[in-house]
Coordinates of C-alpha atoms in Angstrom, one line a residue:
X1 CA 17.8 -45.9 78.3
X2 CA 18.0 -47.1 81.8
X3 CA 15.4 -48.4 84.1
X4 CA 14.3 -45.2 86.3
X5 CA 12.2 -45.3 89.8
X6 CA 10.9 -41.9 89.5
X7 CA 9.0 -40.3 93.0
X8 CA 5.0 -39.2 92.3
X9 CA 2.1 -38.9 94.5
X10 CA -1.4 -38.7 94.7
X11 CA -4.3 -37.8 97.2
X12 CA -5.7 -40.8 99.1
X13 CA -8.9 -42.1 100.1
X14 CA -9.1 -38.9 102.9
X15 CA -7.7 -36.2 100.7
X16 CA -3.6 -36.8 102.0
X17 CA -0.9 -36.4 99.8
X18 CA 0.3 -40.2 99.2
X19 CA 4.1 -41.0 98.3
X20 CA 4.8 -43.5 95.7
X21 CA 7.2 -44.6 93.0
X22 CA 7.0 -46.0 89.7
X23 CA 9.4 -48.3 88.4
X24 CA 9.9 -47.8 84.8
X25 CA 11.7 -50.6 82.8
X26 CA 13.8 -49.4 79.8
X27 CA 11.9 -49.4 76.5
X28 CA 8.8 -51.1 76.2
X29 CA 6.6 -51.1 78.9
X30 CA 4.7 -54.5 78.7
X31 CA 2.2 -54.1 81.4
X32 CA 1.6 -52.2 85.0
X33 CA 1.4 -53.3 88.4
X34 CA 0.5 -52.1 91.6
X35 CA 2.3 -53.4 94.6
X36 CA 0.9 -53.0 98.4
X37 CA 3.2 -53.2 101.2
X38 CA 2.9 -55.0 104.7
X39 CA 1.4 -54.1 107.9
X40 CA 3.1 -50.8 109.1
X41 CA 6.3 -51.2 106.5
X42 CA 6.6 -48.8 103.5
X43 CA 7.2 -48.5 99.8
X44 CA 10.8 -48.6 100.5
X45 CA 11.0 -52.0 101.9
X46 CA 14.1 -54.2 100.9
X47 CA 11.8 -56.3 99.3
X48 CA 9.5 -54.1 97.7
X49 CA 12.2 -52.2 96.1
X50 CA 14.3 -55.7 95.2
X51 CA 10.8 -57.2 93.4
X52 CA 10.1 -53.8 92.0
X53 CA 13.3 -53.4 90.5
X54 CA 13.2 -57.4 89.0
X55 CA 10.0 -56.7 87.5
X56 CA 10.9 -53.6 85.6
X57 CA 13.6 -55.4 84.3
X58 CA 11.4 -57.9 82.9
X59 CA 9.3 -55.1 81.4
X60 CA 6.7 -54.7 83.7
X61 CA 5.9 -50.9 85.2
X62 CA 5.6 -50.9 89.1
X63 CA 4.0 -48.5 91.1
X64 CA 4.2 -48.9 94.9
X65 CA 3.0 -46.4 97.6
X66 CA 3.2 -45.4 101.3
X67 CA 0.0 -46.2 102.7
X68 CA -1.9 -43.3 104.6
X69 CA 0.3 -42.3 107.6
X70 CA 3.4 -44.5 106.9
X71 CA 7.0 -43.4 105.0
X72 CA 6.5 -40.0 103.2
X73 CA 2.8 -40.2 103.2
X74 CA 0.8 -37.6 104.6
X75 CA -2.4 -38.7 107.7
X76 CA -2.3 -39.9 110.6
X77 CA -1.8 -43.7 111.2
X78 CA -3.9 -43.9 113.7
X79 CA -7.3 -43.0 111.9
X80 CA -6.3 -45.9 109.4
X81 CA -7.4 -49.5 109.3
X82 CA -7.7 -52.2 106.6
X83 CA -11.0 -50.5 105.1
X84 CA -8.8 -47.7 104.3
X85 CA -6.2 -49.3 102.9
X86 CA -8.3 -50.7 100.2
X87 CA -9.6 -47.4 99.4
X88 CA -6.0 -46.2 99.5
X89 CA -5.4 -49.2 96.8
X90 CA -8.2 -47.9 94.9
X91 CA -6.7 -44.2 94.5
X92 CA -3.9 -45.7 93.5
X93 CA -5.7 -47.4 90.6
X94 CA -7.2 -44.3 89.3
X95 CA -4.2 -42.6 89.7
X96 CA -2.7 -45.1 87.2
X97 CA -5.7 -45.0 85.2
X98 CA -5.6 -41.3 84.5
X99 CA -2.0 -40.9 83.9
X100 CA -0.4 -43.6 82.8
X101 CA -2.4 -47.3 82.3
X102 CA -4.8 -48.9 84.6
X103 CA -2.8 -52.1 86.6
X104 CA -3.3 -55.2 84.9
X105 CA -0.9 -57.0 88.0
X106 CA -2.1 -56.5 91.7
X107 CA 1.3 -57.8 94.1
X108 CA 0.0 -57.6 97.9
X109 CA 2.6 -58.5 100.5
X110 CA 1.3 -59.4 103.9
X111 CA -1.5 -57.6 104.8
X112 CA -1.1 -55.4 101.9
X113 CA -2.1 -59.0 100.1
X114 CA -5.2 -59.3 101.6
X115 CA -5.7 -55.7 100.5
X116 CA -5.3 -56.9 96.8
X117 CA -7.5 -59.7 97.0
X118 CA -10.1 -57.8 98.9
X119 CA -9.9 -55.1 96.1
X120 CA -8.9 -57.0 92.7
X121 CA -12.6 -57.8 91.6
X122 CA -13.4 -54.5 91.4
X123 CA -10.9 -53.3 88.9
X124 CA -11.8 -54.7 85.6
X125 CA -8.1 -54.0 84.3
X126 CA -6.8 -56.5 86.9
X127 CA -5.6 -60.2 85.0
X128 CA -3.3 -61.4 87.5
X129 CA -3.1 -61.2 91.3
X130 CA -0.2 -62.2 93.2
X131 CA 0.1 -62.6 97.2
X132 CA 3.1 -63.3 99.2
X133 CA 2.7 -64.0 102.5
X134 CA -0.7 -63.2 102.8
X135 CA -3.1 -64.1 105.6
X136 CA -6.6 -65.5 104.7
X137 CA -8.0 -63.7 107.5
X138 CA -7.5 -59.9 108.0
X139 CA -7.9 -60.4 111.4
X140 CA -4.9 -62.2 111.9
X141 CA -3.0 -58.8 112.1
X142 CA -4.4 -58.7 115.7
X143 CA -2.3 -61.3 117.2
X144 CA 1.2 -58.6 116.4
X145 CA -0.9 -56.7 119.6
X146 CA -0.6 -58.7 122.2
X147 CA -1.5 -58.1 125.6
X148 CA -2.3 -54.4 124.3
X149 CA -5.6 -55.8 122.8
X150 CA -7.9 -55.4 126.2
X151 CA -6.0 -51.5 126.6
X152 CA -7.2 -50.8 123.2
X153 CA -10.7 -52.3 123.9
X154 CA -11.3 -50.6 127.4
X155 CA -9.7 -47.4 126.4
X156 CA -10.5 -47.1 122.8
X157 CA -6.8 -46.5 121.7
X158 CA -3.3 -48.3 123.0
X159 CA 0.2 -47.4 121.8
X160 CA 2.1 -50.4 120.0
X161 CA 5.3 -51.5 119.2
X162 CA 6.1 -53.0 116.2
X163 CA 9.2 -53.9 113.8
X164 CA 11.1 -51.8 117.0
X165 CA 8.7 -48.6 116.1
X166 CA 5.5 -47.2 118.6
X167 CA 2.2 -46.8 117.0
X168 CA -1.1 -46.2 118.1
X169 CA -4.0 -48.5 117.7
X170 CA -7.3 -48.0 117.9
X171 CA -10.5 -50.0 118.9
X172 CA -12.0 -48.9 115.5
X173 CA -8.9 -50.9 113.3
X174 CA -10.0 -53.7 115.7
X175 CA -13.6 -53.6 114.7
X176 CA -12.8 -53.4 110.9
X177 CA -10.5 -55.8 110.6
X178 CA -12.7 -58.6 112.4
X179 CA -15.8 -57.4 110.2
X180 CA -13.6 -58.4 107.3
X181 CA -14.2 -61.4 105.6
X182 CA -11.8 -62.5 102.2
X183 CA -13.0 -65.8 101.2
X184 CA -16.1 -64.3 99.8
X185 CA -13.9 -61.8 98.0
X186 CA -11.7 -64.6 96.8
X187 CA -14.3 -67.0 95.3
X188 CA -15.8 -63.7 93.7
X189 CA -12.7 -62.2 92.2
X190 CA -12.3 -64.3 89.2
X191 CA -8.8 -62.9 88.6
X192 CA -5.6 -65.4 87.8
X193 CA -4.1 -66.5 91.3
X194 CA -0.4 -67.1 92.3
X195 CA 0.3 -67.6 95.9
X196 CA 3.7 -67.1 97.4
X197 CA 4.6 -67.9 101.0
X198 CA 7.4 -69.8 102.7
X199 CA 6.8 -72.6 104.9
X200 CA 9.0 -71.4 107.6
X201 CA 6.9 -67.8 107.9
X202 CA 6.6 -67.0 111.3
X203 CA 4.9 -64.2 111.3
X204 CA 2.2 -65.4 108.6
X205 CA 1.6 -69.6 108.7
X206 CA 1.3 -71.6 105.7
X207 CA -1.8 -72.6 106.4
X208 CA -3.1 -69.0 105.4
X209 CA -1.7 -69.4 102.0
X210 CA -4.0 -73.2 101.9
X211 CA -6.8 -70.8 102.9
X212 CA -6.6 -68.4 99.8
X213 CA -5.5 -71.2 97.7
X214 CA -8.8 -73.4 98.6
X215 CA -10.9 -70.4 98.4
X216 CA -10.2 -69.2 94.5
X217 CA -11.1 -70.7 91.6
X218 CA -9.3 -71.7 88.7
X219 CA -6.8 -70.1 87.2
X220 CA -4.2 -70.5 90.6
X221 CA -0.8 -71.6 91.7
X222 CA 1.2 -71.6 94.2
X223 CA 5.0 -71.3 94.6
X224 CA 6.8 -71.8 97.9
X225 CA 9.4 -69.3 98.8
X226 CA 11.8 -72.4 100.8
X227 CA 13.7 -70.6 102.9
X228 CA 12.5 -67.1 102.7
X229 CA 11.2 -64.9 106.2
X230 CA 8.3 -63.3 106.3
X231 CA 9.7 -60.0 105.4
X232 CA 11.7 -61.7 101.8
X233 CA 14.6 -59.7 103.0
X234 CA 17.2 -61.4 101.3
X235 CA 17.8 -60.2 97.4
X236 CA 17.8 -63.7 96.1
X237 CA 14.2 -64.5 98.0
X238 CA 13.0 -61.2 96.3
X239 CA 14.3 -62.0 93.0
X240 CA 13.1 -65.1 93.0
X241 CA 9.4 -64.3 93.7
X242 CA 9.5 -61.4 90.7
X243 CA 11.0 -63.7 88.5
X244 CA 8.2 -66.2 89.3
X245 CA 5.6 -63.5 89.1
X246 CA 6.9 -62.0 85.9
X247 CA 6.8 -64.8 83.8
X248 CA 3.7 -66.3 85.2
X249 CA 1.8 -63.0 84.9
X250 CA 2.9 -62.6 81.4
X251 CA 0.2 -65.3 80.0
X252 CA -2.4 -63.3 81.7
X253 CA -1.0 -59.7 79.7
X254 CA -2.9 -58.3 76.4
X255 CA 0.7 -56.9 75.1
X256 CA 1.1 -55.1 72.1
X257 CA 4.0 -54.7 70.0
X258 CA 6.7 -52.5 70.9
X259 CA 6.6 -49.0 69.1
X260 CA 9.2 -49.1 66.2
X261 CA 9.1 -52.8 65.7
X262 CA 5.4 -53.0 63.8
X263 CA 6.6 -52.9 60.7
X264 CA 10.1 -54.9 61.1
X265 CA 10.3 -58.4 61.3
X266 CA 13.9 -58.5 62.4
X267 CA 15.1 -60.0 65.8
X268 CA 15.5 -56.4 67.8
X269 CA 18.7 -56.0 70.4
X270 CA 18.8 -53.3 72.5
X271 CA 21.1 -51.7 75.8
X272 CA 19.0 -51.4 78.8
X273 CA 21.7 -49.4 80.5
X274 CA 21.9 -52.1 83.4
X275 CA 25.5 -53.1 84.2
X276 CA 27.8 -52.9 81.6
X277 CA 26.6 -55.6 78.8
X278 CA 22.8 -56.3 79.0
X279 CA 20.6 -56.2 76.8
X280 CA 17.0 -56.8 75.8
X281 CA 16.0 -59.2 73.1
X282 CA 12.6 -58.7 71.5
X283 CA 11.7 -61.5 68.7
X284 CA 7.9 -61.1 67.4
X285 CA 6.1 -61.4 71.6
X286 CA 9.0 -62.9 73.0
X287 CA 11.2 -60.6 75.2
X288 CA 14.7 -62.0 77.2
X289 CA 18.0 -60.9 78.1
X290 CA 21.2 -61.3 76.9
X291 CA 24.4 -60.9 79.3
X292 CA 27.8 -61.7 79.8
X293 CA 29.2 -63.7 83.0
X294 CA 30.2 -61.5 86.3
X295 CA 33.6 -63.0 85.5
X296 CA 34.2 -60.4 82.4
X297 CA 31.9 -57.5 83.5
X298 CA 28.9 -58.6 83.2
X299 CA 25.5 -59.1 85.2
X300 CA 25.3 -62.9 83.8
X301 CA 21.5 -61.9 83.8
X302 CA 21.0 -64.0 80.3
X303 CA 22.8 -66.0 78.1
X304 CA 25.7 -64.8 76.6
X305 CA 25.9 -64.2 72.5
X306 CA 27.4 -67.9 72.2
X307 CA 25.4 -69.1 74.3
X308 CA 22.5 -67.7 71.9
X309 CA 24.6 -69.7 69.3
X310 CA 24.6 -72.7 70.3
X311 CA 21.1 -72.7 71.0
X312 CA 20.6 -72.1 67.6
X313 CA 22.4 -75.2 66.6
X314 CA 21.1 -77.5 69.5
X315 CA 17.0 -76.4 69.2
X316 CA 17.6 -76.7 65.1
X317 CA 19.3 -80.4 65.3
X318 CA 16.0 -81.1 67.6
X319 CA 13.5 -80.0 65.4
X320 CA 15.1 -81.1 62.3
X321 CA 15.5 -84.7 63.9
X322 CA 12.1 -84.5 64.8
X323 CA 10.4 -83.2 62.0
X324 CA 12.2 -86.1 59.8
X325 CA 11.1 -88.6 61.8
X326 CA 7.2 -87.6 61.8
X327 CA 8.0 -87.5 58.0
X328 CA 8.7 -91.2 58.3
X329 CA 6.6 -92.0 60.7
X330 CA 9.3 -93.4 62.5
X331 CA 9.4 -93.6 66.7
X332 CA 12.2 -91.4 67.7
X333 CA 12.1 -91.0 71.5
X334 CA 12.8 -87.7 73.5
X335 CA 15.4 -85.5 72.1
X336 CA 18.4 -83.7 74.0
X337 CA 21.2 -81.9 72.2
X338 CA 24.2 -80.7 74.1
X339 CA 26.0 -78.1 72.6
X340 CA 29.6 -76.5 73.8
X341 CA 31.7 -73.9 71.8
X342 CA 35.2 -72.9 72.0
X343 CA 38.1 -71.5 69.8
X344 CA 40.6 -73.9 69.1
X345 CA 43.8 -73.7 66.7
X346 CA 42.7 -75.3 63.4
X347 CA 45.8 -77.4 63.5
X348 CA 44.2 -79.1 66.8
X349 CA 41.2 -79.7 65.1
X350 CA 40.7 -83.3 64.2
X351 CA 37.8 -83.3 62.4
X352 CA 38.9 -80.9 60.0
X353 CA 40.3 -81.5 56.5
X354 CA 44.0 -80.8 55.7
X355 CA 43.6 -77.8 53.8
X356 CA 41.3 -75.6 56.9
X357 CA 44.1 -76.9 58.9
X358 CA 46.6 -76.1 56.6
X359 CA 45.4 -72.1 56.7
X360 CA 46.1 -71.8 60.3
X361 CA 44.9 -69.3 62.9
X362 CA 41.8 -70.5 65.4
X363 CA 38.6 -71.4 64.4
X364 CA 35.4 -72.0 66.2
X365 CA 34.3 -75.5 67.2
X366 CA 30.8 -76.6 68.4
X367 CA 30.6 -80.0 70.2
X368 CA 27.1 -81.0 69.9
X369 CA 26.0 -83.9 71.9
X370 CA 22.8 -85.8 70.9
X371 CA 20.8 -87.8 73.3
X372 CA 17.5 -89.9 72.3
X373 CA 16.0 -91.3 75.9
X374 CA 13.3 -93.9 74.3
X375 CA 13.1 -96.0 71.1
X376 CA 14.5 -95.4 68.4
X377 CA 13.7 -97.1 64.8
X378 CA 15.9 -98.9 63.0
X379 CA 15.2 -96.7 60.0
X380 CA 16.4 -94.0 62.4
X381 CA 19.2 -96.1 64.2
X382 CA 21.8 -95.5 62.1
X383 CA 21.2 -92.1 60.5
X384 CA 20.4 -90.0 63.6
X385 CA 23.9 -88.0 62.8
X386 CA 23.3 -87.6 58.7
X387 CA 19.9 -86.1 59.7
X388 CA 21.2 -83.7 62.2
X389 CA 23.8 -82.4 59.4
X390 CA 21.0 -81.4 57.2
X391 CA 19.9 -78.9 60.4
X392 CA 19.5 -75.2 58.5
X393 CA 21.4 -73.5 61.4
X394 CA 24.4 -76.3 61.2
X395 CA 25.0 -75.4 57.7
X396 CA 24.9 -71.9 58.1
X397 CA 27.8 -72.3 60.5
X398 CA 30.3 -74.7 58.2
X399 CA 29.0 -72.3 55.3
X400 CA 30.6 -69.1 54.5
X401 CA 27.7 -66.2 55.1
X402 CA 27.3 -62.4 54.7
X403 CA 26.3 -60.1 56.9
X404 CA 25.5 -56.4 55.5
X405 CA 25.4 -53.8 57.8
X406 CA 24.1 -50.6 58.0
X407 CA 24.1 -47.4 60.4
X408 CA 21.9 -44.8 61.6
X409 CA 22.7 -41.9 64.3
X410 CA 20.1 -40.5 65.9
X411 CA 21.7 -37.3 67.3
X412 CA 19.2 -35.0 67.8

């Protein structure tokens, strides 16, 4: 089953039809999130849709939404202002919460940030909130106005251009936006914290993402997005920052076990449809890709099966060389195994006897480099390679095995 973006809506906070997507991974859905776009964009930004997309692939459900008046949503822009975008965010929630599952992940992007921390401590569900280019002051917005601020002061309304696009502003968007305050919203939230921004935003400074950060409490972090613009229009800014959210949001999600695998406890490998090799690994909690390079078809979006391989063999002669020497009390400094595989002709293979190379054909060959930065005992100094050996993985490799298969169709 493929990921699917599938179109919904739902009335807002003033009875208009709102237009949204939600972003459904393939298989297991490990949490949701809500994401709120920027000042005057839509659902459909580059960067919405690019972070969206990354997350589903990670698991995670997205639902993001035209705000009241902007991309397919129904209103008028002009009776809007940051007061109604949080109740806008709110419908949203309950529109999760009564079809699908309440959002455990708020993602607020420029002003649609602020909107996410000015709402998050109202919705219990909420474990994780994650800004990216956020201002710490909602009146910051003001400033895109210019010289159009005393028109819409002395006349109550001005028309004003921006992103290339006219739209009317009035004084009463002016007067909420000054009135509100997020610190006090940010101390009280008591949600986990991540705060993306790059240091080169223009739009947004980084001292707005110091603000936020200052102003929550523990659990936060903060990730800079080097050489990202304000709008994280390029695809590998935008996967970057859902890869960063995804896994960091993941300590913060209550996830159950995936439907078919409660009662199994084999490793479970499935086709997510993306591209023309990946797949999802699922072994007990843990969730990953595995791919194959762009050079031979694939998406190279996770390690290749040899790659899972030699792993195997490098995290086993680790562990085994560790778990020995806490058996022996013996100092063994840190550990690093380098591990490279390749099919040679068993009659190029030195280190095997005559008779493997006497039978021909190719054979597979791990080179597995062992690395000890730190001291290492002199019980240890000599028998760091004999230990390794003894590794379960490394013997089921030199060991003939069996592997017993069997089939099911599911055809109807």
């Amino acid at each position: 089953m493929t990921a699917t973006s599938i179109k919904s809506e739902f009335s807002g906070h003033s009875g208009a039809t709102l237009a949204a997507r939600l972003d459904v991974p393939a298989g297991h859905v490990r949490a949701y999130a809500l994401f709120a776009h920027c000042f005057t964009c839509t659902k459909d930004i580059l960067a919405a849709k690019r972070i969206a997309a990354e997350l589903s692939r990670a698991g995670i459900a997205v639902l993001r939404f035209d705000f009241t008046g902007l991309g397919s949503s129904e209103g008028e822009f002009a009776s809007t202002n940051f007061s109604s975008n949080v109740a806008d965010l709110m419908s949203a929630v309950e529109y999760m919460r009564d079809n699908f599952e309440a959002p455990s992940i708020l993602i607020g992007h420029s002003l649609g940030g602020a909107a996410v921390l000015a709402v998050a401590g109202d919705i219990p569900e909420v474990k994780a909130v994650a800004t990216i280019g956020a201002p710490a002051d909602v009146a910051h917005v003001v400033h895109n106005f210019g010289s159009k601020i005393e028109e819409i002061e002395e006349k109550g309304e001005a028309s004003v251009t921006l992103a290339g696009r006219p739209f009317t502003i009035q004084k009463q968007f002016l007067d909420d936006v000054r009135e509100s305050v997020l610190t006090e919203r940010i101390a009280r939230m008591r949600k986990a914290l991540m705060v993306l921004h790059s240091p080169i935003d223009q739009t947004v400074g980084i001292e707005n993402a110091a603000t936020i950060f200052g102003a929550a409490r523990h659990p936060k972090s903060y990730v800079s997005l080097d050489n990202a613009d304000h709008l994280v229009s390029k695809a590998q800014d935008a996967a970057y920052a859902a890869t960063i959210i995804a896994s960091w949001a993941s300590r913060y999600i209550a996830e159950d076990v995936p439907q078919g695998m409660t009662d199994i406890e084999a490793v479970r490998v499935s086709e997510t449809g993306e591209g023309k090799f990946q797949n999802t690994v699922h072994a007990g909690k843990h969730r990953l890709f595995a791919d194959e390079p762009v050079s031979v078809g694939g998406l190279d979006s996770g390690p290749s099966p040899y790659d899972f391989l030699s792993a195997a063999l490098g995290a086993c002669t680790s562990m085994t060389l560790r778990m020995y020497a806490d058996h022996k009390k013996a100092e063994l400094g840190r550990i690093t195994v380098d591990v490279s595989h390749a099919k040679i002709h068993a009659t190029d293979c030195l280190e095997c006897t005559s008779e493997e190379q006497e039978k021909g054909g190719r054979i597979d060959r791990f080179e597995r480099a062992i690395t000890v930065d730190g001291p290492v005992s002199e019980e240890l100094r000599g028998k760091i390679e004999e230990i390794a050996d003894k590794c379960p993985v490394h013997r089921t490799l030199e060991s003939s095995s069996k592997v017993v298969t069997q089939v099911s169709i599911n055809d109807t």
